């Protein structure tokens, strides 16, 4: 007789599902494979989580930089708007000695003049032409004469 008692019914079916004896040693490589797969999966999740965290920090820095650059752009746009306002342009033109123009004259494509050109009212009529911009060779240590004074 065998040393093992014979199992019947439900016990026999369970014994076939979980064999004992020489086949049991073959289960060890499978368990080792499952443990290695689970460990590798956890390590991959840890690396992925670290990469996502690093990306989140970079995103935060870039958003902060974008906000500061947007603020700077808006400040520069306000400066441009202030300089290009009609009142500002008129004031700076007067500081340069410019005067409003007179009636314009137009040239037709055939070369005829339409309108009567007239000099600007209040324009300085001097015999000597004093340029507003001098060549570097003409510059001296003495202050340049101001037209109209």
mmCIF file of C-alpha atoms in Angstrom:
data_model
loop_
_atom_site.group_PDB
_atom_site.id
_atom_site.type_symbol
_atom_site.label_atom_id
_atom_site.label_comp_id
_atom_site.label_asym_id
_atom_site.label_seq_id
_atom_site.Cartn_x
_atom_site.Cartn_y
_atom_site.Cartn_z
ATOM 1 C CA UNK A 1 0.000 0.000 0.000
ATOM 2 C CA UNK A 2 0.973 3.626 -0.494
ATOM 3 C CA UNK A 3 1.945 5.843 2.381
ATOM 4 C CA UNK A 4 -0.595 8.434 1.321
ATOM 5 C CA UNK A 5 -4.242 7.902 1.983
ATOM 6 C CA UNK A 6 -6.463 8.055 -1.056
ATOM 7 C CA UNK A 7 -8.611 11.132 -1.241
ATOM 8 C CA UNK A 8 -12.116 11.097 -2.585
ATOM 9 C CA UNK A 9 -14.487 13.742 -3.863
ATOM 10 C CA UNK A 10 -13.681 17.329 -3.228
ATOM 11 C CA UNK A 11 -10.390 16.629 -1.486
ATOM 12 C CA UNK A 12 -9.146 14.669 -4.533
ATOM 13 C CA UNK A 13 -9.935 17.589 -6.852
ATOM 14 C CA UNK A 14 -8.118 20.052 -4.589
ATOM 15 C CA UNK A 15 -5.138 17.716 -4.340
ATOM 16 C CA UNK A 16 -4.908 17.666 -8.121
ATOM 17 C CA UNK A 17 -4.917 21.473 -8.237
ATOM 18 C CA UNK A 18 -2.140 21.768 -5.626
ATOM 19 C CA UNK A 19 0.167 18.823 -6.188
ATOM 20 C CA UNK A 20 2.839 18.001 -3.623
ATOM 21 C CA UNK A 21 5.994 16.133 -4.263
ATOM 22 C CA UNK A 22 8.500 16.376 -7.132
ATOM 23 C CA UNK A 23 6.367 18.927 -9.096
ATOM 24 C CA UNK A 24 6.391 21.376 -6.208
ATOM 25 C CA UNK A 25 9.985 22.481 -6.846
ATOM 26 C CA UNK A 26 8.992 23.813 -10.296
ATOM 27 C CA UNK A 27 6.835 26.438 -8.611
ATOM 28 C CA UNK A 28 9.853 28.331 -7.200
ATOM 29 C CA UNK A 29 11.019 29.924 -10.535
ATOM 30 C CA UNK A 30 7.444 31.102 -11.209
ATOM 31 C CA UNK A 31 7.191 32.766 -7.791
ATOM 32 C CA UNK A 32 10.589 34.357 -8.324
ATOM 33 C CA UNK A 33 9.484 35.653 -11.743
ATOM 34 C CA UNK A 34 6.298 37.160 -10.264
ATOM 35 C CA UNK A 35 8.249 38.851 -7.459
ATOM 36 C CA UNK A 36 10.774 40.276 -9.945
ATOM 37 C CA UNK A 37 7.986 41.583 -12.203
ATOM 38 C CA UNK A 38 6.222 43.244 -9.287
ATOM 39 C CA UNK A 39 9.481 44.771 -8.012
ATOM 40 C CA UNK A 40 10.384 46.017 -11.491
ATOM 41 C CA UNK A 41 6.910 47.526 -11.879
ATOM 42 C CA UNK A 42 7.229 49.364 -8.582
ATOM 43 C CA UNK A 43 10.648 50.723 -9.531
ATOM 44 C CA UNK A 44 9.284 51.889 -12.903
ATOM 45 C CA UNK A 45 6.402 53.648 -11.136
ATOM 46 C CA UNK A 46 8.850 55.355 -8.790
ATOM 47 C CA UNK A 47 10.995 56.597 -11.710
ATOM 48 C CA UNK A 48 7.894 57.769 -13.592
ATOM 49 C CA UNK A 49 6.575 59.593 -10.533
ATOM 50 C CA UNK A 50 9.950 61.332 -10.031
ATOM 51 C CA UNK A 51 10.029 62.424 -13.682
ATOM 52 C CA UNK A 52 6.502 63.833 -13.412
ATOM 53 C CA UNK A 53 7.421 65.737 -10.254
ATOM 54 C CA UNK A 54 10.480 67.219 -11.944
ATOM 55 C CA UNK A 55 8.336 68.242 -14.915
ATOM 56 C CA UNK A 56 5.845 69.895 -12.563
ATOM 57 C CA UNK A 57 8.627 71.979 -10.980
ATOM 58 C CA UNK A 58 9.893 73.046 -14.411
ATOM 59 C CA UNK A 59 6.344 73.938 -15.456
ATOM 60 C CA UNK A 60 5.931 76.085 -12.343
ATOM 61 C CA UNK A 61 9.202 77.923 -13.059
ATOM 62 C CA UNK A 62 8.222 78.515 -16.684
ATOM 63 C CA UNK A 63 4.790 79.819 -15.687
ATOM 64 C CA UNK A 64 6.397 82.238 -13.222
ATOM 65 C CA UNK A 65 8.842 83.433 -15.911
ATOM 66 C CA UNK A 66 6.004 83.813 -18.424
ATOM 67 C CA UNK A 67 4.071 85.968 -15.949
ATOM 68 C CA UNK A 68 7.034 88.273 -15.350
ATOM 69 C CA UNK A 69 7.723 88.589 -19.079
ATOM 70 C CA UNK A 70 4.053 89.347 -19.724
ATOM 71 C CA UNK A 71 4.148 92.087 -17.091
ATOM 72 C CA UNK A 72 7.282 93.538 -18.704
ATOM 73 C CA UNK A 73 5.654 93.405 -22.148
ATOM 74 C CA UNK A 74 2.604 95.262 -20.859
ATOM 75 C CA UNK A 75 4.801 97.948 -19.262
ATOM 76 C CA UNK A 76 6.695 98.407 -22.525
ATOM 77 C CA UNK A 77 3.424 98.573 -24.469
ATOM 78 C CA UNK A 78 2.210 101.322 -22.101
ATOM 79 C CA UNK A 79 5.437 103.249 -22.789
ATOM 80 C CA UNK A 80 4.958 102.849 -26.540
ATOM 81 C CA UNK A 81 1.350 104.025 -26.279
ATOM 82 C CA UNK A 82 2.453 107.069 -24.255
ATOM 83 C CA UNK A 83 5.144 107.983 -26.795
ATOM 84 C CA UNK A 84 2.862 107.506 -29.787
ATOM 85 C CA UNK A 85 -0.047 109.544 -28.397
ATOM 86 C CA UNK A 86 -0.829 112.600 -30.562
ATOM 87 C CA UNK A 87 -0.169 115.060 -27.716
ATOM 88 C CA UNK A 88 3.210 113.508 -27.008
ATOM 89 C CA UNK A 89 4.179 113.526 -30.679
ATOM 90 C CA UNK A 90 3.142 117.180 -31.004
ATOM 91 C CA UNK A 91 5.107 118.187 -27.903
ATOM 92 C CA UNK A 92 8.267 116.384 -29.049
ATOM 93 C CA UNK A 93 7.948 117.871 -32.549
ATOM 94 C CA UNK A 94 7.771 121.381 -31.068
ATOM 95 C CA UNK A 95 10.848 120.598 -28.934
ATOM 96 C CA UNK A 96 12.678 119.742 -32.159
ATOM 97 C CA UNK A 97 11.609 123.061 -33.714
ATOM 98 C CA UNK A 98 9.012 121.627 -36.071
ATOM 99 C CA UNK A 99 5.876 123.585 -36.957
ATOM 100 C CA UNK A 100 2.552 122.456 -38.405
ATOM 101 C CA UNK A 101 2.595 122.327 -42.193
ATOM 102 C CA UNK A 102 0.686 124.630 -44.528
ATOM 103 C CA UNK A 103 -1.640 123.654 -47.326
ATOM 104 C CA UNK A 104 -0.297 120.629 -49.173
ATOM 105 C CA UNK A 105 0.245 120.358 -52.891
ATOM 106 C CA UNK A 106 -0.125 117.049 -54.719
ATOM 107 C CA UNK A 107 1.646 115.723 -57.758
ATOM 108 C CA UNK A 108 -0.515 113.930 -60.298
ATOM 109 C CA UNK A 109 0.894 110.874 -62.128
ATOM 110 C CA UNK A 110 1.343 113.004 -65.259
ATOM 111 C CA UNK A 111 3.587 115.464 -63.346
ATOM 112 C CA UNK A 112 1.118 118.323 -62.866
ATOM 113 C CA UNK A 113 0.834 120.036 -59.492
ATOM 114 C CA UNK A 114 -2.596 120.105 -57.900
ATOM 115 C CA UNK A 115 -3.085 122.723 -55.232
ATOM 116 C CA UNK A 116 -0.953 125.712 -54.266
ATOM 117 C CA UNK A 117 2.028 124.876 -52.066
ATOM 118 C CA UNK A 118 2.690 127.321 -49.277
ATOM 119 C CA UNK A 119 5.356 127.434 -46.607
ATOM 120 C CA UNK A 120 4.430 126.394 -43.111
ATOM 121 C CA UNK A 121 3.144 129.287 -41.014
ATOM 122 C CA UNK A 122 5.659 130.342 -38.418
ATOM 123 C CA UNK A 123 8.537 128.621 -40.185
ATOM 124 C CA UNK A 124 11.902 130.272 -39.664
ATOM 125 C CA UNK A 125 13.223 132.017 -42.725
ATOM 126 C CA UNK A 126 16.927 132.263 -42.251
ATOM 127 C CA UNK A 127 19.550 132.701 -44.898
ATOM 128 C CA UNK A 128 21.938 130.297 -43.200
ATOM 129 C CA UNK A 129 20.913 126.681 -42.998
ATOM 130 C CA UNK A 130 21.782 125.153 -39.614
ATOM 131 C CA UNK A 131 21.354 121.371 -39.692
ATOM 132 C CA UNK A 132 19.793 119.695 -36.707
ATOM 133 C CA UNK A 133 22.128 116.722 -37.049
ATOM 134 C CA UNK A 134 25.809 117.340 -37.506
ATOM 135 C CA UNK A 135 28.427 114.981 -38.855
ATOM 136 C CA UNK A 136 30.828 113.651 -36.188
ATOM 137 C CA UNK A 137 33.721 115.641 -37.718
ATOM 138 C CA UNK A 138 31.779 118.905 -37.319
ATOM 139 C CA UNK A 139 31.172 118.304 -33.626
ATOM 140 C CA UNK A 140 33.224 120.480 -31.262
ATOM 141 C CA UNK A 141 33.298 120.909 -27.540
ATOM 142 C CA UNK A 142 31.289 124.129 -27.891
ATOM 143 C CA UNK A 143 27.497 123.796 -27.743
ATOM 144 C CA UNK A 144 25.743 123.892 -31.106
ATOM 145 C CA UNK A 145 23.713 127.034 -31.915
ATOM 146 C CA UNK A 146 19.967 126.605 -31.456
ATOM 147 C CA UNK A 147 17.923 127.744 -34.494
ATOM 148 C CA UNK A 148 15.625 130.710 -33.910
ATOM 149 C CA UNK A 149 17.468 132.243 -30.960
#
